[in-house]
XYZ file of N, CA and C in Angstrom:
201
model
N 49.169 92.154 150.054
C 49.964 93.356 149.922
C 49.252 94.357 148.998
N 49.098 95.689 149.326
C 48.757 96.841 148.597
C 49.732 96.472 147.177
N 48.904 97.716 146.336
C 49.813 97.870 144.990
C 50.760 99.044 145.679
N 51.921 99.194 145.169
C 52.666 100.488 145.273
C 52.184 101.059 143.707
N 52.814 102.350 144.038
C 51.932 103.695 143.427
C 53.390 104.146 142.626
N 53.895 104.230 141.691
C 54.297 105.002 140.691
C 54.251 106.108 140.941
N 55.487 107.143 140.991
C 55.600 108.530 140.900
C 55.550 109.149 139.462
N 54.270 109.816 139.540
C 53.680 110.433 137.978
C 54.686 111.237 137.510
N 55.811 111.634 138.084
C 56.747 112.116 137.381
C 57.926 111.604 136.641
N 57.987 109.959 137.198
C 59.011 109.584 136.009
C 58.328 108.812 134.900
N 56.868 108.598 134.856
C 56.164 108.419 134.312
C 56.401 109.353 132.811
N 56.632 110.314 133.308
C 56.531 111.655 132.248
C 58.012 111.561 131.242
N 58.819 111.422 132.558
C 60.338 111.652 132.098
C 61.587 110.850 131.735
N 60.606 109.781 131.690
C 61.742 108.667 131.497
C 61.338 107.454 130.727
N 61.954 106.881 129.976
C 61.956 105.631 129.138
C 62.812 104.859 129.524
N 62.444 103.253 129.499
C 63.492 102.501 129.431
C 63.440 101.658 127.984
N 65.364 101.473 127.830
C 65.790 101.547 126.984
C 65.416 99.470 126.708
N 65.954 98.854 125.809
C 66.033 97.436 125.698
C 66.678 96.361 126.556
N 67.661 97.231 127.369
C 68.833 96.678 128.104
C 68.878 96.766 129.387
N 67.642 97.474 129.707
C 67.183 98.170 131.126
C 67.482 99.596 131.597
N 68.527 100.159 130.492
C 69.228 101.358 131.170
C 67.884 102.283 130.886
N 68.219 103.381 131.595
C 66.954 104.557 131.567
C 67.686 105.527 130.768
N 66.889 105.932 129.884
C 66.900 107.566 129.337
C 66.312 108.618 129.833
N 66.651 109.954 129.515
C 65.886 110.919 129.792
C 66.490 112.108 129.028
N 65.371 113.209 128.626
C 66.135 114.281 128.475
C 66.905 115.195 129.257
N 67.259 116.054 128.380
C 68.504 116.759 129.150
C 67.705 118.369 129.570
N 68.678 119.053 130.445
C 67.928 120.096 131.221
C 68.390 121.283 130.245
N 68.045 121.735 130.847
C 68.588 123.588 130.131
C 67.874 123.664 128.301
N 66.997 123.125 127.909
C 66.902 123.147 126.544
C 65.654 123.986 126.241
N 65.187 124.403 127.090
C 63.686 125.166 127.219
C 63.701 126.680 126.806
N 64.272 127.419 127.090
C 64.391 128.485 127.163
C 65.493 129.143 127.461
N 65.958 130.863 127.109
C 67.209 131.218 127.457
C 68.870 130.445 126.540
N 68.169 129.740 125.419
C 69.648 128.987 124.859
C 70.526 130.438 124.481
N 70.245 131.825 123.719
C 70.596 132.622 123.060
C 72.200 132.868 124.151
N 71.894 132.461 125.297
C 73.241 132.844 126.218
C 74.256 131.257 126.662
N 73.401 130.146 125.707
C 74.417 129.455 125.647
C 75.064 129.320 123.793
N 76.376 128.740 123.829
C 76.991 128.686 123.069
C 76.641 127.209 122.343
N 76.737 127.094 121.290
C 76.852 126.611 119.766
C 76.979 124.728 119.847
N 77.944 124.609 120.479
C 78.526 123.407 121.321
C 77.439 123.083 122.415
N 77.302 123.539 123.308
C 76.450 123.014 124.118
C 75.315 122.721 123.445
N 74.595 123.202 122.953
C 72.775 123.113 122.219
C 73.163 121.911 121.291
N 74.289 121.877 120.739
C 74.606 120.694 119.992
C 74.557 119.324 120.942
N 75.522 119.720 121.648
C 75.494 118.215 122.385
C 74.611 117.631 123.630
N 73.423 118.525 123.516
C 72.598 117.994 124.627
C 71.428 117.946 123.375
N 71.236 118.192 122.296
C 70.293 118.178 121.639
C 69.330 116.767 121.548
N 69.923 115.734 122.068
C 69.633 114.294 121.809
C 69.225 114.204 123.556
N 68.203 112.652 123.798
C 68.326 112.537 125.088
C 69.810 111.122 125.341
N 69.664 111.385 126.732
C 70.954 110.353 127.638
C 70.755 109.664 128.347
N 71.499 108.351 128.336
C 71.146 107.308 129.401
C 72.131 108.054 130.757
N 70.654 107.376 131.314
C 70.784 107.610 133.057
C 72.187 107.293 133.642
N 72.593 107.952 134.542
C 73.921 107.072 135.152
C 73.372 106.437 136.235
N 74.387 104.631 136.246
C 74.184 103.903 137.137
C 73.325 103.806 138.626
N 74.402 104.735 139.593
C 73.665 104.808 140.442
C 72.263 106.050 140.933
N 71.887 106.800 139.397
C 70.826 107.580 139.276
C 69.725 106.521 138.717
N 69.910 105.212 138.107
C 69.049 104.279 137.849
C 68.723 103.554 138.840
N 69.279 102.992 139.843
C 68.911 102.084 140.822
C 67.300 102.876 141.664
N 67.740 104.547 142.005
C 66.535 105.487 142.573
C 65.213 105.423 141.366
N 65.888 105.920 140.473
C 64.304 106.077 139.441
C 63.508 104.330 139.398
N 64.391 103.706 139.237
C 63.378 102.214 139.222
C 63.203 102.095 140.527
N 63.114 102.263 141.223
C 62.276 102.162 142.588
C 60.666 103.033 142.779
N 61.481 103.973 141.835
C 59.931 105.222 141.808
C 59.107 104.452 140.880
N 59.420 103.434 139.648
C 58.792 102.746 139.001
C 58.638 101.557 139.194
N 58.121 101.036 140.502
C 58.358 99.603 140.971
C 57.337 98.712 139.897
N 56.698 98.756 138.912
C 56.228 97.636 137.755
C 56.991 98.095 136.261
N 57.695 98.934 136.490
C 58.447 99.401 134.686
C 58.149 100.632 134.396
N 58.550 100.359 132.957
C 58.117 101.899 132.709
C 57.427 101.411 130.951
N 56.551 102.016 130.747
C 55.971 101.578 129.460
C 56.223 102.760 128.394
């Protein structure tokens, strides 16, 4: 059997956590915050574990892990 190939993009964007769950950061934090409010920039300021069935897809794109 061939190796399968890793998509270089969750390579970039994702960690896994001790427990298997995936992290990642959050969107909108780049640029343009001045038109969001106070609350939001607060609570995305940290990254978030993946939801369930958004983990089952990304570990497939990482079929040996994620380091």
């Amino acid at each position: 059997m061939p190796k399968l190939k890793t998509k270089s993009g969750v390579k970039k964007r994702f960690k896994l956590t001790a427990t298997g769950k995936i992290k990642h950061g959050v969107a909108g934090k780049r640029h343009r915050l001045i038109s969001h409010n106070a609350k939001y920039i607060r609570q995305n300021r940290r990254t978030d574990v993946l939801a369930d069935a958004d983990t089952v897809r990304v570990k497939l794109w990482a079929p040996y892990g994620l380091n």
